[in-house]
């Protein structure tokens, strides 16, 4: 995989460099609530601009219908924030490959940066029809002379700007992707042990493939979040009205048996915060909950966070680790009464002397929302789905394209 430093060594002054970034930031009433992904790609963009490139930044945001502009999914707020971080004005095109994009790119001087509108406003970006994708990629290629892939959060997608466009232009990996891949190698090919994995999130089905792979790699797997209740049910425990994927019980049972056979310690919650009502996240109204042993959840209640004994247990299981990977909150962390489990996991990583990786997505958001110093972790990934698929052993289309 050619690196951006090699591209810079060849000279980029005066050249139009298309940077496929991941500016898919959360917005609330048009205001960015977490700019982590913009800050993550800033070094690549800044370096290219300093070298005199005419930088064309492109990204997706959310899941628009692909039928044209949708104001709620506009990249305008991300473009404004990027300009603030760069300390320079960033031009903004109100379309992807139309008159606005062509005019904005044509108007760039050496060292200037532009952002084009949400790529997913064009159906060709995400089309499963290869011809339609390639046609859109060719239109994008007309805006640039070189391609830099630095949107790690999208490399597991076979999309036009991620997979097809690199084949049409000289290409290289940006600093963020190089960092992310280097970290993932430390979780696969170069693991220091004990290797502890913490998996949370809502659905066990989202994590089955990575658990399957980790049963041959990890020393301990700690389970939390909504997915834990399918494991508890598989052990014969009552889980009340907790989130449950009944159809996954057979495979979860098989995984627990395989973990024991492989000598992998699979750790489940020992106590739970349970309530008859899902919390008022928006209003933050105090929740009405009880703390119960994990095998004593009342039939009319659902588990919403791990309990204090589990928090202590999991912290002890992380304490002696040399490598820790965490993906997925272990409770409804968006509500203060159910944030303590996720906070305890984050704190255990901070306290650990291990190489710690927060695997993107909601767990990365939780770290920031709960006020942790990002520098206290070994790495906070910008791509939860991409990280998981890499750990599953899958070939990621965006990385394959950059290697081609």
Short mmCIF file of C-alpha atoms in Angstrom, two decimals:
data_model
loop_
_atom_site.label_atom_id
_atom_site.label_comp_id
_atom_site.label_asym_id
_atom_site.label_seq_id
_atom_site.Cartn_x
_atom_site.Cartn_y
_atom_site.Cartn_z
CA UNK A 1 0.00 0.00 0.00
CA UNK A 2 1.58 3.27 -1.12
CA UNK A 3 1.67 5.86 1.64
CA UNK A 4 0.92 9.56 1.49
CA UNK A 5 4.57 10.30 2.28
CA UNK A 6 5.57 8.57 -0.97
CA UNK A 7 2.98 10.66 -2.80
CA UNK A 8 4.34 13.83 -1.20
CA UNK A 9 7.90 12.84 -2.16
CA UNK A 10 6.81 12.70 -5.79
CA UNK A 11 5.41 16.22 -5.48
CA UNK A 12 1.79 17.31 -5.22
CA UNK A 13 2.08 21.09 -5.68
CA UNK A 14 -0.53 22.34 -8.11
CA UNK A 15 -2.17 18.93 -8.37
CA UNK A 16 -5.79 18.23 -7.47
CA UNK A 17 -5.81 15.58 -4.73
CA UNK A 18 -9.09 13.82 -3.98
CA UNK A 19 -9.19 12.84 -0.31
CA UNK A 20 -11.85 10.27 0.54
CA UNK A 21 -12.40 11.17 4.19
CA UNK A 22 -14.96 10.03 6.74
CA UNK A 23 -16.78 13.16 7.89
CA UNK A 24 -19.81 11.14 8.98
CA UNK A 25 -20.21 13.03 12.23
CA UNK A 26 -23.28 13.04 14.50
CA UNK A 27 -25.46 16.12 14.16
CA UNK A 28 -28.17 17.48 16.44
CA UNK A 29 -30.26 20.25 14.88
CA UNK A 30 -27.42 20.97 12.47
CA UNK A 31 -24.76 21.15 15.20
CA UNK A 32 -21.89 18.63 15.33
CA UNK A 33 -21.91 16.79 18.66
CA UNK A 34 -18.65 14.86 18.13
CA UNK A 35 -15.99 16.08 15.69
CA UNK A 36 -13.61 13.18 16.31
CA UNK A 37 -13.68 11.92 12.72
CA UNK A 38 -12.94 15.38 11.32
CA UNK A 39 -9.99 15.81 13.68
CA UNK A 40 -8.74 12.35 12.72
CA UNK A 41 -8.40 13.19 9.02
CA UNK A 42 -7.13 16.76 9.56
CA UNK A 43 -3.40 15.82 9.55
CA UNK A 44 -3.65 14.29 6.07
CA UNK A 45 -5.54 17.26 4.64
CA UNK A 46 -3.24 19.79 6.33
CA UNK A 47 -0.10 18.05 5.05
CA UNK A 48 -1.35 17.99 1.47
CA UNK A 49 -2.36 21.66 1.65
CA UNK A 50 1.03 22.62 3.10
CA UNK A 51 2.67 20.83 0.17
CA UNK A 52 0.72 22.99 -2.29
CA UNK A 53 -1.95 20.48 -3.34
CA UNK A 54 -5.43 21.59 -4.32
CA UNK A 55 -7.32 19.37 -1.91
CA UNK A 56 -10.79 18.05 -2.76
CA UNK A 57 -12.35 16.40 0.30
CA UNK A 58 -15.27 14.02 -0.13
CA UNK A 59 -17.32 11.95 2.30
CA UNK A 60 -20.72 10.51 3.08
CA UNK A 61 -22.91 11.48 6.01
CA UNK A 62 -25.78 9.34 7.24
CA UNK A 63 -28.01 7.34 4.95
CA UNK A 64 -29.78 9.65 2.50
CA UNK A 65 -31.97 8.09 -0.18
CA UNK A 66 -29.56 8.80 -3.05
CA UNK A 67 -32.15 10.81 -4.97
CA UNK A 68 -30.61 14.25 -4.55
CA UNK A 69 -29.90 16.83 -1.88
CA UNK A 70 -31.37 16.28 1.58
CA UNK A 71 -30.58 19.23 3.91
CA UNK A 72 -30.49 17.08 7.05
CA UNK A 73 -27.56 15.14 5.59
CA UNK A 74 -25.55 18.05 4.20
CA UNK A 75 -21.80 18.14 4.81
CA UNK A 76 -21.87 21.93 5.19
CA UNK A 77 -21.43 21.81 9.00
CA UNK A 78 -18.50 19.39 8.61
CA UNK A 79 -16.87 21.65 6.01
CA UNK A 80 -17.19 24.63 8.36
CA UNK A 81 -15.66 22.68 11.25
CA UNK A 82 -12.80 21.44 9.05
CA UNK A 83 -12.03 25.05 8.17
CA UNK A 84 -11.93 25.96 11.86
CA UNK A 85 -9.52 23.12 12.59
CA UNK A 86 -7.28 24.00 9.63
CA UNK A 87 -7.39 27.71 10.43
CA UNK A 88 -8.21 28.45 6.81
CA UNK A 89 -11.32 28.93 4.72
CA UNK A 90 -12.67 25.73 3.19
CA UNK A 91 -14.75 26.11 0.02
CA UNK A 92 -17.97 24.10 -0.18
CA UNK A 93 -19.64 22.66 -3.26
CA UNK A 94 -23.40 22.16 -3.05
CA UNK A 95 -23.31 19.06 -5.25
CA UNK A 96 -21.01 16.08 -5.87
CA UNK A 97 -20.08 16.14 -9.55
CA UNK A 98 -22.29 18.92 -10.92
CA UNK A 99 -21.71 22.55 -11.82
CA UNK A 100 -20.99 23.64 -8.24
CA UNK A 101 -18.36 20.94 -7.65
CA UNK A 102 -16.66 21.64 -10.98
CA UNK A 103 -16.60 25.40 -10.34
CA UNK A 104 -15.36 25.10 -6.75
CA UNK A 105 -12.55 22.71 -7.70
CA UNK A 106 -11.58 24.84 -10.71
CA UNK A 107 -11.36 27.85 -8.41
CA UNK A 108 -8.90 26.27 -5.98
CA UNK A 109 -5.42 27.75 -5.72
CA UNK A 110 -2.39 25.78 -4.57
CA UNK A 111 -2.75 24.91 -0.88
CA UNK A 112 -6.50 25.48 -0.74
CA UNK A 113 -9.12 22.98 0.40
CA UNK A 114 -12.67 22.30 -0.73
CA UNK A 115 -15.36 19.90 0.45
CA UNK A 116 -17.93 18.57 -2.00
CA UNK A 117 -21.43 17.66 -0.91
CA UNK A 118 -22.49 14.28 0.52
CA UNK A 119 -21.46 11.53 -1.89
CA UNK A 120 -24.54 9.50 -1.02
CA UNK A 121 -26.78 12.14 -2.57
CA UNK A 122 -25.79 10.38 -5.79
CA UNK A 123 -27.20 6.84 -6.16
CA UNK A 124 -24.03 5.74 -7.94
CA UNK A 125 -22.01 5.96 -4.74
CA UNK A 126 -23.67 3.00 -3.02
CA UNK A 127 -25.13 1.17 -6.03
CA UNK A 128 -24.80 -2.62 -6.16
CA UNK A 129 -24.67 -2.26 -9.96
CA UNK A 130 -20.98 -2.12 -10.79
CA UNK A 131 -21.55 -0.16 -14.01
CA UNK A 132 -23.49 2.55 -12.17
CA UNK A 133 -20.81 2.78 -9.47
CA UNK A 134 -17.97 2.98 -11.97
CA UNK A 135 -19.80 5.64 -13.96
CA UNK A 136 -20.05 7.81 -10.84
CA UNK A 137 -16.42 7.08 -9.99
CA UNK A 138 -15.40 8.32 -13.46
CA UNK A 139 -17.24 11.59 -12.85
CA UNK A 140 -15.45 11.98 -9.52
CA UNK A 141 -12.12 11.21 -11.18
CA UNK A 142 -12.56 14.23 -13.46
CA UNK A 143 -12.23 16.42 -10.36
CA UNK A 144 -8.75 15.14 -9.45
CA UNK A 145 -5.29 14.07 -10.50
CA UNK A 146 -4.46 11.92 -7.45
CA UNK A 147 -6.41 9.94 -4.86
CA UNK A 148 -5.77 9.60 -1.12
CA UNK A 149 -7.89 7.15 0.84
CA UNK A 150 -8.27 8.21 4.46
CA UNK A 151 -11.88 7.39 5.36
CA UNK A 152 -11.26 4.31 7.49
CA UNK A 153 -14.87 4.20 8.67
CA UNK A 154 -15.95 3.41 5.09
CA UNK A 155 -13.26 0.97 3.89
CA UNK A 156 -15.52 -2.03 4.49
CA UNK A 157 -17.98 -0.64 1.92
CA UNK A 158 -17.75 -1.47 -1.78
CA UNK A 159 -18.73 2.05 -2.77
CA UNK A 160 -17.71 4.13 -5.78
CA UNK A 161 -15.48 6.61 -3.94
CA UNK A 162 -13.94 3.89 -1.77
CA UNK A 163 -13.46 0.97 -4.13
CA UNK A 164 -13.84 2.04 -7.77
CA UNK A 165 -12.24 5.50 -7.79
CA UNK A 166 -8.73 4.43 -6.63
CA UNK A 167 -8.47 2.23 -9.74
CA UNK A 168 -8.87 5.32 -11.92
CA UNK A 169 -6.19 7.53 -10.33
CA UNK A 170 -2.70 7.17 -8.84
CA UNK A 171 -3.49 6.46 -5.20
CA UNK A 172 -2.10 6.23 -1.69
CA UNK A 173 -3.25 5.71 1.89
CA UNK A 174 -3.55 8.71 4.20
CA UNK A 175 -2.13 8.94 7.70
CA UNK A 176 -5.33 7.83 9.41
CA UNK A 177 -5.71 4.63 7.43
CA UNK A 178 -2.03 3.80 7.91
CA UNK A 179 -2.46 4.26 11.66
CA UNK A 180 -5.67 2.22 11.83
CA UNK A 181 -4.17 -0.69 9.88
CA UNK A 182 -1.05 -0.63 12.05
CA UNK A 183 -3.21 -0.83 15.18
CA UNK A 184 -5.29 -3.68 13.80
CA UNK A 185 -2.15 -5.67 13.04
CA UNK A 186 -1.31 -5.41 16.74
CA UNK A 187 -4.69 -7.04 17.43
CA UNK A 188 -4.17 -9.86 14.95
CA UNK A 189 -0.64 -10.68 13.84
CA UNK A 190 1.43 -9.12 16.62
CA UNK A 191 -0.65 -9.59 19.79
CA UNK A 192 0.89 -9.19 23.24
CA UNK A 193 -0.81 -11.38 25.85
CA UNK A 194 -2.95 -11.62 27.87
CA UNK A 195 -5.30 -10.38 25.14
CA UNK A 196 -8.65 -9.23 26.54
CA UNK A 197 -11.63 -8.30 24.38
CA UNK A 198 -14.69 -6.44 25.70
CA UNK A 199 -17.77 -6.71 23.49
CA UNK A 200 -21.00 -4.80 24.09
CA UNK A 201 -23.74 -3.30 21.98
CA UNK A 202 -27.33 -4.26 21.41
CA UNK A 203 -27.43 -7.33 19.17
CA UNK A 204 -25.37 -10.47 19.52
CA UNK A 205 -25.94 -11.16 15.80
CA UNK A 206 -23.78 -8.11 15.00
CA UNK A 207 -20.84 -9.65 16.85
CA UNK A 208 -21.14 -13.37 16.01
CA UNK A 209 -18.51 -13.35 13.27
CA UNK A 210 -15.94 -11.51 15.37
CA UNK A 211 -16.60 -13.77 18.39
CA UNK A 212 -16.12 -16.77 16.13
CA UNK A 213 -12.71 -15.44 15.07
CA UNK A 214 -11.68 -14.28 18.56
CA UNK A 215 -12.34 -17.72 20.06
CA UNK A 216 -9.10 -18.67 18.35
CA UNK A 217 -7.19 -15.52 19.29
CA UNK A 218 -8.26 -13.92 22.58
CA UNK A 219 -7.44 -15.06 26.10
CA UNK A 220 -10.58 -13.50 27.63
CA UNK A 221 -13.81 -12.17 26.17
CA UNK A 222 -16.01 -10.02 28.41
CA UNK A 223 -19.62 -9.68 27.29
CA UNK A 224 -21.94 -6.76 28.11
CA UNK A 225 -24.73 -4.66 26.65
CA UNK A 226 -27.94 -5.97 25.16
CA UNK A 227 -26.12 -8.90 23.59
CA UNK A 228 -25.34 -10.31 27.05
CA UNK A 229 -28.94 -11.40 27.63
CA UNK A 230 -28.86 -13.92 24.79
CA UNK A 231 -25.81 -15.49 26.49
CA UNK A 232 -27.55 -15.46 29.89
CA UNK A 233 -30.66 -17.03 28.36
CA UNK A 234 -28.49 -19.71 26.74
CA UNK A 235 -27.24 -20.56 30.24
CA UNK A 236 -30.84 -21.10 31.31
CA UNK A 237 -31.35 -17.81 33.18
CA UNK A 238 -34.52 -15.71 33.20
CA UNK A 239 -33.90 -12.44 31.35
CA UNK A 240 -37.34 -10.87 31.68
CA UNK A 241 -38.12 -8.41 28.91
CA UNK A 242 -34.45 -7.74 28.19
CA UNK A 243 -33.24 -7.52 24.62
CA UNK A 244 -33.06 -11.13 23.43
CA UNK A 245 -32.30 -12.82 20.13
CA UNK A 246 -33.91 -16.19 20.70
CA UNK A 247 -32.84 -17.52 17.31
CA UNK A 248 -29.17 -16.99 18.20
CA UNK A 249 -29.23 -19.15 21.35
CA UNK A 250 -27.97 -22.32 19.58
CA UNK A 251 -24.91 -20.58 18.11
CA UNK A 252 -24.22 -18.74 21.39
CA UNK A 253 -24.37 -22.06 23.23
CA UNK A 254 -21.90 -23.54 20.76
CA UNK A 255 -19.57 -20.57 21.24
CA UNK A 256 -19.62 -20.97 25.02
CA UNK A 257 -18.75 -24.65 24.64
CA UNK A 258 -15.96 -23.83 22.18
CA UNK A 259 -14.56 -21.15 24.50
CA UNK A 260 -14.27 -23.70 27.29
CA UNK A 261 -12.65 -26.22 24.95
CA UNK A 262 -10.16 -23.62 23.64
CA UNK A 263 -9.28 -22.32 27.08
CA UNK A 264 -10.76 -18.89 26.33
CA UNK A 265 -12.31 -17.28 29.40
CA UNK A 266 -15.79 -16.08 28.38
CA UNK A 267 -17.05 -13.77 31.13
CA UNK A 268 -20.71 -12.78 31.53
CA UNK A 269 -22.32 -10.23 33.88
CA UNK A 270 -22.96 -11.38 37.44
CA UNK A 271 -25.36 -8.57 38.31
CA UNK A 272 -27.60 -6.23 36.35
CA UNK A 273 -29.45 -2.92 36.67
CA UNK A 274 -33.02 -3.78 35.66
CA UNK A 275 -36.13 -1.69 35.14
CA UNK A 276 -39.67 -2.07 33.85
CA UNK A 277 -39.20 1.04 31.70
CA UNK A 278 -36.66 2.14 29.12
CA UNK A 279 -35.11 5.41 30.31
CA UNK A 280 -35.97 8.91 29.12
CA UNK A 281 -32.68 9.62 27.37
CA UNK A 282 -33.65 13.00 25.92
CA UNK A 283 -35.03 14.40 29.18
CA UNK A 284 -32.63 12.59 31.48
CA UNK A 285 -35.36 11.93 34.03
CA UNK A 286 -34.01 9.81 36.92
CA UNK A 287 -34.58 6.12 36.24
CA UNK A 288 -36.42 3.67 38.46
CA UNK A 289 -34.29 0.52 38.60
CA UNK A 290 -33.19 -2.31 40.85
CA UNK A 291 -29.88 -4.16 41.06
CA UNK A 292 -30.24 -7.92 40.79
CA UNK A 293 -28.02 -10.94 40.26
CA UNK A 294 -27.76 -11.80 36.58
CA UNK A 295 -29.72 -15.03 37.11
CA UNK A 296 -32.50 -13.24 39.01
CA UNK A 297 -33.87 -10.70 36.52
CA UNK A 298 -37.63 -10.32 37.21
CA UNK A 299 -39.95 -11.42 34.42
CA UNK A 300 -41.37 -7.90 34.03
CA UNK A 301 -38.02 -6.05 33.86
CA UNK A 302 -35.21 -5.55 31.37
CA UNK A 303 -31.51 -5.28 31.96
CA UNK A 304 -30.10 -1.85 31.04
CA UNK A 305 -26.55 -1.88 32.45
CA UNK A 306 -24.08 -4.13 34.21
CA UNK A 307 -24.17 -3.92 38.02
CA UNK A 308 -21.47 -2.91 40.53
CA UNK A 309 -20.16 -6.44 41.08
CA UNK A 310 -19.77 -6.92 37.34
CA UNK A 311 -17.99 -3.58 37.03
CA UNK A 312 -15.45 -4.72 39.61
CA UNK A 313 -15.15 -8.17 38.01
CA UNK A 314 -14.54 -6.79 34.53
CA UNK A 315 -12.01 -4.25 35.79
CA UNK A 316 -10.10 -7.10 37.45
CA UNK A 317 -10.15 -9.10 34.20
CA UNK A 318 -8.67 -6.13 32.33
CA UNK A 319 -6.07 -5.18 34.96
CA UNK A 320 -3.36 -7.70 33.97
CA UNK A 321 -3.89 -7.49 30.21
CA UNK A 322 -1.16 -6.58 27.74
CA UNK A 323 -3.65 -5.90 24.91
CA UNK A 324 -7.29 -4.79 25.22
CA UNK A 325 -9.83 -4.27 22.43
CA UNK A 326 -13.22 -2.81 23.34
CA UNK A 327 -16.17 -2.49 20.98
CA UNK A 328 -19.65 -1.55 22.14
CA UNK A 329 -21.05 0.07 25.31
CA UNK A 330 -22.16 -2.31 28.07
CA UNK A 331 -25.29 -0.37 29.00
CA UNK A 332 -27.57 2.46 27.92
CA UNK A 333 -24.77 4.95 28.53
CA UNK A 334 -26.73 7.85 27.05
CA UNK A 335 -28.69 8.00 30.33
CA UNK A 336 -26.67 8.95 33.44
CA UNK A 337 -28.18 6.20 35.60
CA UNK A 338 -27.06 3.52 33.15
CA UNK A 339 -23.67 4.98 32.20
CA UNK A 340 -21.65 3.57 35.08
CA UNK A 341 -20.95 0.23 33.44
CA UNK A 342 -19.55 1.78 30.28
CA UNK A 343 -17.68 4.34 32.40
CA UNK A 344 -16.12 1.52 34.42
CA UNK A 345 -14.90 -0.24 31.27
CA UNK A 346 -13.36 2.99 29.97
CA UNK A 347 -11.73 3.68 33.34
CA UNK A 348 -10.32 0.14 33.47
CA UNK A 349 -8.70 0.72 30.07
CA UNK A 350 -7.28 4.03 31.26
CA UNK A 351 -5.90 2.40 34.43
CA UNK A 352 -4.42 -0.53 32.51
CA UNK A 353 -0.82 -0.57 31.34
CA UNK A 354 -1.93 -2.54 28.27
CA UNK A 355 -2.09 -1.38 24.67
CA UNK A 356 -5.75 -0.33 24.63
CA UNK A 357 -7.96 0.11 21.57
CA UNK A 358 -11.45 1.57 21.60
CA UNK A 359 -13.07 0.07 18.52
CA UNK A 360 -14.99 3.00 17.10
CA UNK A 361 -18.74 3.51 16.85
CA UNK A 362 -20.75 3.95 20.04
CA UNK A 363 -17.85 3.01 22.31
CA UNK A 364 -15.74 5.84 20.86
CA UNK A 365 -18.67 8.23 21.27
CA UNK A 366 -19.15 7.05 24.85
CA UNK A 367 -15.54 7.76 25.75
CA UNK A 368 -15.93 11.36 24.59
CA UNK A 369 -19.42 11.89 26.02
CA UNK A 370 -18.32 10.56 29.42
CA UNK A 371 -15.44 13.02 29.46
CA UNK A 372 -12.39 10.79 29.17
CA UNK A 373 -9.12 12.14 27.80
CA UNK A 374 -8.68 10.52 24.39
CA UNK A 375 -4.91 10.47 24.91
CA UNK A 376 -5.37 8.10 27.84
CA UNK A 377 -6.12 5.27 25.40
CA UNK A 378 -3.70 3.59 23.03
CA UNK A 379 -5.99 4.22 20.07
CA UNK A 380 -9.58 5.26 19.43
CA UNK A 381 -10.70 3.91 16.08
CA UNK A 382 -12.82 5.95 13.68
CA UNK A 383 -14.49 2.86 12.23
CA UNK A 384 -16.37 0.37 14.38
CA UNK A 385 -17.75 -1.71 11.52
CA UNK A 386 -14.46 -1.63 9.61
CA UNK A 387 -12.50 -2.65 12.71
CA UNK A 388 -14.79 -5.60 13.40
CA UNK A 389 -14.68 -6.85 9.82
CA UNK A 390 -10.87 -6.64 9.82
CA UNK A 391 -10.76 -8.67 13.03
CA UNK A 392 -13.16 -11.16 11.46
CA UNK A 393 -10.52 -11.76 8.80
CA UNK A 394 -12.51 -10.24 5.95
CA UNK A 395 -10.96 -8.46 2.98
CA UNK A 396 -11.98 -4.81 3.20
CA UNK A 397 -12.73 -3.38 -0.27
CA UNK A 398 -11.29 0.06 0.47
CA UNK A 399 -7.98 -1.37 1.68
CA UNK A 400 -7.79 -3.83 -1.22
CA UNK A 401 -8.30 -0.93 -3.64
CA UNK A 402 -5.43 1.03 -2.10
CA UNK A 403 -3.17 -2.02 -2.33
CA UNK A 404 -3.98 -2.48 -6.03
#
